[in-house]
mmCIF file of C-alpha atoms and ligand atoms in Angstrom:
data_model
loop_
_atom_site.group_PDB
_atom_site.id
_atom_site.type_symbol
_atom_site.label_atom_id
_atom_site.label_comp_id
_atom_site.label_asym_id
_atom_site.label_seq_id
_atom_site.Cartn_x
_atom_site.Cartn_y
_atom_site.Cartn_z
ATOM 1 C CA MET A 1337 0.032 0.023 0.060
ATOM 2 C CA PRO A 1338 1.756 3.291 -1.040
ATOM 3 C CA ARG A 1339 1.901 6.171 1.285
ATOM 4 C CA ARG A 1340 -1.269 8.448 1.308
ATOM 5 C CA ILE A 1341 -0.442 11.772 -0.120
ATOM 6 C CA ASN A 1342 -1.869 14.763 1.702
ATOM 7 C CA ILE A 1343 -1.742 17.913 -0.352
ATOM 8 C CA LEU A 1344 -2.265 21.205 1.456
ATOM 9 C CA GLY A 1345 -4.074 24.275 0.026
ATOM 10 C CA SER A 1346 -5.774 24.933 -3.245
ATOM 11 C CA GLY A 1347 -3.079 26.587 -5.270
ATOM 12 C CA ALA A 1348 -2.156 25.879 -8.778
ATOM 13 C CA ILE A 1349 0.990 23.757 -8.036
ATOM 14 C CA GLY A 1350 -1.041 21.815 -5.420
ATOM 15 C CA GLY A 1351 -3.460 21.196 -8.361
ATOM 16 C CA LEU A 1352 -0.743 19.837 -10.540
ATOM 17 C CA CYS A 1353 0.307 17.491 -7.695
ATOM 18 C CA ALA A 1354 -3.218 16.244 -7.242
ATOM 19 C CA ALA A 1355 -3.614 15.503 -10.915
ATOM 20 C CA GLY A 1356 -0.349 13.627 -10.921
ATOM 21 C CA ALA A 1357 -1.367 11.492 -8.111
ATOM 22 C CA GLN A 1358 -4.727 10.791 -9.470
ATOM 23 C CA LYS A 1359 -3.340 9.784 -13.017
ATOM 24 C CA SER A 1360 -0.994 7.392 -11.249
ATOM 25 C CA ASN A 1361 -3.704 5.869 -9.076
ATOM 26 C CA LEU A 1362 -1.986 6.967 -5.848
ATOM 27 C CA PRO A 1363 -4.234 7.530 -2.717
ATOM 28 C CA TYR A 1364 -4.464 11.337 -2.206
ATOM 29 C CA CYS A 1365 -6.412 13.851 -0.210
ATOM 30 C CA CYS A 1366 -6.476 17.738 -0.468
ATOM 31 C CA SER A 1367 -6.890 19.730 2.584
ATOM 32 C CA THR A 1368 -8.073 23.243 1.983
ATOM 33 C CA ARG A 1369 -8.268 26.039 4.463
ATOM 34 C CA ASP A 1370 -11.645 27.497 5.770
ATOM 35 C CA GLN A 1371 -14.432 27.516 3.279
ATOM 36 C CA ARG A 1372 -12.321 27.573 0.157
ATOM 37 C CA PRO A 1373 -13.865 25.500 -2.611
ATOM 38 C CA PRO A 1374 -11.798 22.388 -3.350
ATOM 39 C CA LEU A 1375 -10.074 22.037 -6.686
ATOM 40 C CA LYS A 1376 -11.948 19.909 -9.080
ATOM 41 C CA TYR A 1377 -10.446 20.197 -12.466
ATOM 42 C CA VAL A 1378 -6.869 20.241 -13.897
ATOM 43 C CA GLU A 1379 -6.198 20.836 -17.489
ATOM 44 C CA ASP A 1380 -2.938 19.450 -18.927
ATOM 45 C CA MET A 1381 -0.788 21.075 -21.570
ATOM 46 C CA GLY A 1382 -2.591 19.108 -24.346
ATOM 47 C CA GLY A 1383 -5.999 20.481 -23.121
ATOM 48 C CA GLN A 1384 -7.108 17.231 -21.421
ATOM 49 C CA ILE A 1385 -8.982 17.707 -18.401
ATOM 50 C CA THR A 1386 -8.658 15.540 -15.136
ATOM 51 C CA THR A 1387 -11.552 15.515 -12.692
ATOM 52 C CA LEU A 1388 -10.091 15.194 -9.305
ATOM 53 C CA THR A 1389 -11.624 12.547 -6.924
ATOM 54 C CA PRO A 1390 -9.544 12.767 -3.858
ATOM 55 C CA LEU A 1391 -10.077 10.601 -0.744
ATOM 56 C CA PRO A 1392 -11.997 12.414 1.992
ATOM 57 C CA CYS A 1393 -9.738 14.151 4.530
ATOM 58 C CA ASN A 1394 -10.212 12.925 7.996
ATOM 59 C CA ASP A 1395 -9.025 14.198 11.372
ATOM 60 C CA GLU A 1396 -6.758 11.476 12.152
ATOM 61 C CA LYS A 1397 -3.177 12.183 12.840
ATOM 62 C CA LEU A 1398 -0.768 11.562 9.949
ATOM 63 C CA ASP A 1399 1.700 8.806 10.536
ATOM 64 C CA ASN A 1400 4.649 7.174 8.730
ATOM 65 C CA ASN A 1401 2.231 5.962 6.002
ATOM 66 C CA ASP A 1402 1.628 9.486 4.951
ATOM 67 C CA LEU A 1403 3.297 12.134 3.024
ATOM 68 C CA LEU A 1404 2.395 15.704 3.566
ATOM 69 C CA ILE A 1405 3.012 17.954 0.521
ATOM 70 C CA VAL A 1406 2.904 21.692 1.421
ATOM 71 C CA PRO A 1407 2.689 23.636 -1.904
ATOM 72 C CA LEU A 1408 1.874 26.975 -0.205
ATOM 73 C CA LYS A 1409 3.205 30.457 -0.467
ATOM 74 C CA ALA A 1410 6.362 31.254 1.559
ATOM 75 C CA PHE A 1411 4.431 33.696 3.858
ATOM 76 C CA GLN A 1412 1.749 30.920 4.511
ATOM 77 C CA LEU A 1413 4.187 28.404 5.691
ATOM 78 C CA GLU A 1414 4.687 29.450 9.345
ATOM 79 C CA HIS A 1415 0.985 29.420 10.062
ATOM 80 C CA ALA A 1416 0.535 26.088 8.184
ATOM 81 C CA LEU A 1417 3.393 24.323 10.028
ATOM 82 C CA ARG A 1418 2.179 25.522 13.218
ATOM 83 C CA HIS A 1419 -1.249 24.189 12.435
ATOM 84 C CA TRP A 1420 0.063 20.711 11.314
ATOM 85 C CA GLN A 1421 2.701 20.375 13.973
ATOM 86 C CA SER A 1422 0.180 18.644 16.220
ATOM 87 C CA ARG A 1423 -1.468 16.793 13.461
ATOM 88 C CA ILE A 1424 1.672 14.779 12.201
ATOM 89 C CA SER A 1425 3.732 12.157 13.934
ATOM 90 C CA PRO A 1426 7.519 12.679 14.226
ATOM 91 C CA ASP A 1427 7.906 10.147 11.366
ATOM 92 C CA THR A 1428 5.489 11.701 8.946
ATOM 93 C CA ALA A 1429 7.568 12.908 5.884
ATOM 94 C CA VAL A 1430 6.932 16.434 4.835
ATOM 95 C CA VAL A 1431 7.770 18.071 1.546
ATOM 96 C CA LEU A 1432 7.980 21.834 1.406
ATOM 97 C CA LEU A 1433 7.358 23.104 -2.118
ATOM 98 C CA HIS A 1434 7.409 26.863 -2.463
ATOM 99 C CA ASN A 1435 9.150 29.724 -4.104
ATOM 100 C CA GLY A 1436 11.813 31.748 -2.344
ATOM 101 C CA MET A 1437 13.642 31.025 0.802
ATOM 102 C CA GLY A 1438 12.812 30.517 4.508
ATOM 103 C CA GLY A 1439 11.187 27.120 4.574
ATOM 104 C CA ILE A 1440 14.336 25.271 6.157
ATOM 105 C CA GLU A 1441 14.487 27.696 9.120
ATOM 106 C CA LEU A 1442 10.734 27.378 9.754
ATOM 107 C CA ALA A 1443 10.769 23.576 9.336
ATOM 108 C CA ARG A 1444 13.791 23.392 11.824
ATOM 109 C CA ASP A 1445 11.842 25.505 14.270
ATOM 110 C CA SER A 1446 8.419 23.817 14.057
ATOM 111 C CA ILE A 1447 9.029 20.249 13.055
ATOM 112 C CA PRO A 1448 12.713 19.594 13.845
ATOM 113 C CA HIS A 1449 12.299 15.792 14.270
ATOM 114 C CA ASN A 1450 10.288 15.125 11.037
ATOM 115 C CA PRO A 1451 11.956 13.994 7.830
ATOM 116 C CA VAL A 1452 11.597 17.145 5.932
ATOM 117 C CA LEU A 1453 12.211 17.360 2.186
ATOM 118 C CA LEU A 1454 12.434 20.560 -0.022
ATOM 119 C CA ALA A 1455 11.185 20.768 -3.518
ATOM 120 C CA THR A 1456 11.256 23.562 -6.035
ATOM 121 C CA THR A 1457 9.580 23.291 -9.406
ATOM 122 C CA SER A 1458 9.819 25.259 -12.632
ATOM 123 C CA HIS A 1459 6.440 23.850 -13.911
ATOM 124 C CA GLY A 1460 4.102 26.708 -14.860
ATOM 125 C CA ALA A 1461 0.483 26.439 -13.685
ATOM 126 C CA LEU A 1462 -2.371 28.947 -13.452
ATOM 127 C CA LYS A 1463 -5.645 28.975 -11.579
ATOM 128 C CA LEU A 1464 -8.239 29.581 -14.159
ATOM 129 C CA LYS A 1465 -11.171 29.561 -11.706
ATOM 130 C CA ALA A 1466 -11.499 28.693 -7.994
ATOM 131 C CA ASP A 1467 -11.886 25.017 -8.778
ATOM 132 C CA THR A 1468 -9.760 24.962 -11.923
ATOM 133 C CA VAL A 1469 -5.956 24.736 -12.668
ATOM 134 C CA LYS A 1470 -4.301 24.795 -15.994
ATOM 135 C CA HIS A 1471 -0.707 23.415 -16.558
ATOM 136 C CA THR A 1472 0.855 26.164 -18.580
ATOM 137 C CA GLY A 1473 4.481 25.333 -18.677
ATOM 138 C CA MET A 1474 6.528 22.241 -18.673
ATOM 139 C CA GLY A 1475 9.291 22.098 -16.194
ATOM 140 C CA SER A 1476 10.980 19.934 -13.683
ATOM 141 C CA THR A 1477 11.133 19.527 -9.891
ATOM 142 C CA MET A 1478 14.305 19.596 -7.727
ATOM 143 C CA LEU A 1479 13.905 17.362 -4.580
ATOM 144 C CA GLY A 1480 16.213 16.988 -1.673
ATOM 145 C CA MET A 1481 16.597 16.823 2.155
ATOM 146 C CA ALA A 1482 15.989 20.097 3.981
ATOM 147 C CA PHE A 1483 18.343 18.953 6.803
ATOM 148 C CA HIS A 1484 20.021 15.739 7.954
ATOM 149 C CA HIS A 1485 17.829 12.949 8.834
ATOM 150 C CA GLU A 1486 19.093 9.414 9.890
ATOM 151 C CA SER A 1487 16.740 7.723 7.281
ATOM 152 C CA ALA A 1488 17.407 9.953 4.342
ATOM 153 C CA THR A 1489 18.408 7.235 1.933
ATOM 154 C CA VAL A 1490 15.299 5.121 2.586
ATOM 155 C CA LEU A 1491 13.267 8.227 2.428
ATOM 156 C CA ARG A 1492 14.514 9.263 -0.998
ATOM 157 C CA THR A 1493 13.649 5.737 -2.311
ATOM 158 C CA GLN A 1494 10.070 6.134 -0.974
ATOM 159 C CA ILE A 1495 9.377 9.850 -1.663
ATOM 160 C CA GLN A 1496 11.054 10.482 -4.899
ATOM 161 C CA PRO A 1497 8.781 8.014 -6.911
ATOM 162 C CA LEU A 1498 5.670 9.616 -5.212
ATOM 163 C CA MET A 1499 6.866 13.196 -6.170
ATOM 164 C CA GLU A 1500 7.794 11.912 -9.701
ATOM 165 C CA ALA A 1501 4.132 10.822 -10.028
ATOM 166 C CA CYS A 1502 2.820 14.147 -8.655
ATOM 167 C CA ILE A 1503 4.992 16.776 -10.290
ATOM 168 C CA GLY A 1504 7.754 14.998 -12.226
ATOM 169 C CA PRO A 1505 10.345 14.762 -13.675
ATOM 170 C CA VAL A 1506 12.061 14.956 -10.374
ATOM 171 C CA ILE A 1507 15.928 15.472 -10.056
ATOM 172 C CA TRP A 1508 17.256 14.483 -6.738
ATOM 173 C CA ARG A 1509 19.732 17.070 -5.412
ATOM 174 C CA ASP A 1510 22.160 16.254 -2.628
ATOM 175 C CA ASP A 1511 23.029 20.046 -2.885
ATOM 176 C CA MET A 1512 19.562 21.273 -2.275
ATOM 177 C CA HIS A 1513 20.707 24.725 -1.160
ATOM 178 C CA THR A 1514 22.501 25.351 -4.556
ATOM 179 C CA ALA A 1515 19.164 24.194 -6.217
ATOM 180 C CA LEU A 1516 17.209 26.685 -4.086
ATOM 181 C CA TRP A 1517 19.473 29.538 -4.935
ATOM 182 C CA GLN A 1518 19.257 28.583 -8.711
ATOM 183 C CA LYS A 1519 15.345 28.722 -8.418
ATOM 184 C CA LEU A 1520 15.530 31.796 -6.362
ATOM 185 C CA LEU A 1521 17.466 33.567 -9.200
ATOM 186 C CA ILE A 1522 14.778 32.504 -11.723
ATOM 187 C CA ASN A 1523 12.007 34.017 -9.515
ATOM 188 C CA CYS A 1524 14.015 37.133 -8.766
ATOM 189 C CA ALA A 1525 14.198 37.736 -12.472
ATOM 190 C CA ILE A 1526 10.957 36.764 -13.902
ATOM 191 C CA ASN A 1527 8.478 37.344 -11.136
ATOM 192 C CA PRO A 1528 8.724 40.966 -10.305
ATOM 193 C CA LEU A 1529 9.291 42.046 -13.975
ATOM 194 C CA THR A 1530 6.113 40.260 -15.243
ATOM 195 C CA ALA A 1531 4.135 41.727 -12.284
ATOM 196 C CA LEU A 1532 5.320 45.319 -12.847
ATOM 197 C CA ALA A 1533 5.008 45.136 -16.652
ATOM 198 C CA ASP A 1534 1.711 43.192 -16.498
ATOM 199 C CA VAL A 1535 2.903 40.654 -19.114
ATOM 200 C CA LYS A 1536 3.322 36.933 -19.632
ATOM 201 C CA ASN A 1537 6.682 35.381 -18.950
ATOM 202 C CA GLY A 1538 7.393 35.008 -22.612
ATOM 203 C CA GLU A 1539 7.417 38.908 -23.117
ATOM 204 C CA LEU A 1540 10.653 39.000 -21.070
ATOM 205 C CA ALA A 1541 12.449 37.470 -24.041
ATOM 206 C CA HIS A 1542 12.273 40.803 -25.706
ATOM 207 C CA ILE A 1543 15.685 42.352 -25.869
ATOM 208 C CA SER A 1544 14.525 45.452 -23.971
ATOM 209 C CA TYR A 1545 14.425 43.334 -20.815
ATOM 210 C CA ARG A 1546 17.938 41.912 -21.253
ATOM 211 C CA PRO A 1547 19.981 44.573 -19.307
ATOM 212 C CA THR A 1548 17.584 44.275 -16.265
ATOM 213 C CA LEU A 1549 17.638 40.546 -16.339
ATOM 214 C CA GLN A 1550 21.356 40.469 -16.667
ATOM 215 C CA ALA A 1551 21.812 42.959 -13.687
ATOM 216 C CA ILE A 1552 19.538 40.711 -11.490
ATOM 217 C CA CYS A 1553 21.520 37.638 -12.404
ATOM 218 C CA GLU A 1554 24.813 39.353 -11.619
ATOM 219 C CA GLU A 1555 23.528 40.560 -8.350
ATOM 220 C CA VAL A 1556 22.030 37.379 -7.221
ATOM 221 C CA CYS A 1557 25.217 35.409 -8.282
ATOM 222 C CA LEU A 1558 27.437 37.787 -6.302
ATOM 223 C CA THR A 1559 25.137 37.293 -3.255
ATOM 224 C CA ALA A 1560 25.005 33.579 -3.581
ATOM 225 C CA GLN A 1561 28.813 33.329 -3.894
ATOM 226 C CA ALA A 1562 29.182 35.526 -0.693
ATOM 227 C CA CYS A 1563 26.793 32.895 0.913
ATOM 228 C CA GLY A 1564 29.050 30.032 -0.204
ATOM 229 C CA ILE A 1565 27.052 29.038 -3.242
ATOM 230 C CA PHE A 1566 28.766 29.117 -6.580
ATOM 231 C CA MET A 1567 26.614 30.460 -9.391
ATOM 232 C CA ASP A 1568 27.881 31.952 -12.713
ATOM 233 C CA ALA A 1569 25.933 34.976 -14.031
ATOM 234 C CA ASP A 1570 26.267 33.896 -17.753
ATOM 235 C CA SER A 1571 24.888 30.455 -17.226
ATOM 236 C CA ALA A 1572 22.271 31.914 -14.793
ATOM 237 C CA LEU A 1573 20.933 34.222 -17.529
ATOM 238 C CA GLU A 1574 20.848 31.454 -19.927
ATOM 239 C CA GLN A 1575 18.777 29.407 -17.380
ATOM 240 C CA VAL A 1576 16.463 32.410 -16.939
ATOM 241 C CA LEU A 1577 15.934 32.694 -20.635
ATOM 242 C CA THR A 1578 15.198 28.904 -20.960
ATOM 243 C CA VAL A 1579 12.560 29.206 -18.278
ATOM 244 C CA ILE A 1580 11.117 32.387 -19.851
ATOM 245 C CA GLU A 1581 10.860 30.230 -23.238
ATOM 246 C CA ASN A 1582 9.410 27.136 -21.604
ATOM 247 C CA THR A 1583 6.814 29.123 -19.606
ATOM 248 C CA ALA A 1584 6.228 31.713 -22.257
ATOM 249 C CA ASN A 1585 2.533 31.487 -22.075
ATOM 250 C CA ASN A 1586 2.310 31.544 -18.210
ATOM 251 C CA TYR A 1587 1.612 34.372 -16.026
ATOM 252 C CA SER A 1588 4.142 34.156 -13.110
ATOM 253 C CA SER A 1589 2.827 33.602 -9.663
ATOM 254 C CA MET A 1590 3.668 37.133 -8.634
ATOM 255 C CA HIS A 1591 1.849 38.555 -11.552
ATOM 256 C CA GLN A 1592 -1.286 36.515 -10.608
ATOM 257 C CA ASP A 1593 -0.819 37.717 -6.879
ATOM 258 C CA ILE A 1594 -0.669 41.355 -7.957
ATOM 259 C CA ALA A 1595 -3.542 40.790 -10.435
ATOM 260 C CA HIS A 1596 -5.776 39.343 -7.892
ATOM 261 C CA LYS A 1597 -4.661 41.656 -5.107
ATOM 262 C CA ARG A 1598 -3.206 38.941 -2.984
ATOM 263 C CA PRO A 1599 0.053 39.294 -0.840
ATOM 264 C CA THR A 1600 3.207 38.460 -2.896
ATOM 265 C CA GLU A 1601 6.239 36.293 -2.160
ATOM 266 C CA ILE A 1602 8.575 39.348 -2.798
ATOM 267 C CA ASP A 1603 10.164 39.168 0.760
ATOM 268 C CA ALA A 1604 11.059 35.568 0.263
ATOM 269 C CA ILE A 1605 12.378 36.211 -3.303
ATOM 270 C CA ASN A 1606 14.115 39.583 -3.996
ATOM 271 C CA GLY A 1607 13.676 40.651 -0.410
ATOM 272 C CA TYR A 1608 15.733 37.642 0.778
ATOM 273 C CA VAL A 1609 18.577 38.456 -1.720
ATOM 274 C CA VAL A 1610 18.502 42.153 -0.481
ATOM 275 C CA LYS A 1611 18.739 40.986 3.056
ATOM 276 C CA GLN A 1612 21.528 38.471 2.412
ATOM 277 C CA ALA A 1613 23.357 41.208 0.363
ATOM 278 C CA GLN A 1614 23.060 43.705 3.177
ATOM 279 C CA LYS A 1615 24.586 41.199 5.736
ATOM 280 C CA LYS A 1616 27.670 40.632 3.255
ATOM 281 C CA GLY A 1617 27.998 44.339 2.450
ATOM 282 C CA ILE A 1618 27.088 43.861 -1.364
ATOM 283 C CA ASP A 1619 25.155 46.423 -3.340
ATOM 284 C CA VAL A 1620 22.175 45.046 -5.289
ATOM 285 C CA PRO A 1621 20.459 48.068 -6.564
ATOM 286 C CA VAL A 1622 18.125 46.310 -9.096
ATOM 287 C CA ASN A 1623 16.793 43.709 -6.738
ATOM 288 C CA THR A 1624 16.185 46.513 -4.302
ATOM 289 C CA GLN A 1625 14.386 48.343 -6.935
ATOM 290 C CA MET A 1626 12.195 45.395 -7.762
ATOM 291 C CA LEU A 1627 11.446 44.930 -4.162
ATOM 292 C CA LEU A 1628 10.432 48.491 -3.530
ATOM 293 C CA ALA A 1629 8.463 48.648 -6.708
ATOM 294 C CA ILE A 1630 6.530 45.443 -5.926
ATOM 295 C CA LYS A 1631 5.882 46.828 -2.437
ATOM 296 C CA ALA A 1632 4.622 50.170 -3.733
ATOM 297 C CA LEU A 1633 1.957 48.489 -6.003
HETATM 298 O O1 KPL B 2359 8.126 29.750 -10.471
HETATM 299 C C1 KPL B 2359 7.536 30.435 -11.351
HETATM 300 C C2 KPL B 2359 6.553 31.339 -10.838
HETATM 301 O O2 KPL B 2359 5.705 31.939 -11.645
HETATM 302 O O3 KPL B 2359 6.412 31.575 -9.654
HETATM 303 C C3 KPL B 2359 7.935 30.359 -12.706
HETATM 304 C C4 KPL B 2359 8.968 29.271 -12.948
HETATM 305 C C5 KPL B 2359 8.682 31.735 -13.134
HETATM 306 C C6 KPL B 2359 7.061 30.051 -13.733
HETATM 307 O O4 KPL B 2359 6.038 31.214 -13.918
#
């Protein structure tokens, strides 16, 4: 009997996870907050619609037969982990799947004994309606341990195939910190610019955006290097351009947050870089400009 997959929230990436679990015939349930309507439909990139039929969620404490996937916004994590702390056993595996940084610290504080994995994805997904998600850009998902756990090897063999089914292809990373910085860089470049200019990701391929994208990449790479993570600005820009191309038809999550007047993840994205840069005495004017401009909206 495979682990039951518990997916939190009703966000677009959670929807992709649910559709993946369903297509692979894995037992899954979706926990939504308050009165929010549950997700019902997920349209794949070929236009085919999966109707979600999750197992009902019950109030039983999760155990080592469960996997808790937390595809929430960075700023929702603290509240969610505090809420779930008492609803999971110390051996329930938890996967945090969010943009930006801060998850490791929160997990260390609130669920220090649990096996916690981090995931970061470059799939594009969009909520078309309260109950409908569309997969708008093919990507991949990096997965690794958030911090040391004695059963890390066993966990990998159990959790990686489940995540592969939910939101594959999955690439296992022993250097998850580097993977997080690489994704952080992509979000620092694409998310604020698409939100400020009110455009789809693909628009950023226009040459007029190149100097800003390049400056963001250089600043993030300098900051990452000062934090002990090697990243090269030229290949970073190439990665950003590849994601722009692969998710051309997607509105970034920050664009959607601004468009729907929701709080954004700017503090965990460009804000995180600005904070780290300040600590290291590095000037990051373009990331600072992005942070202030998004906050001013
Ligand atoms: O992660 C994303 C986001 O929108 O938050 C990208 C990869 C930029 C896709 O839109």
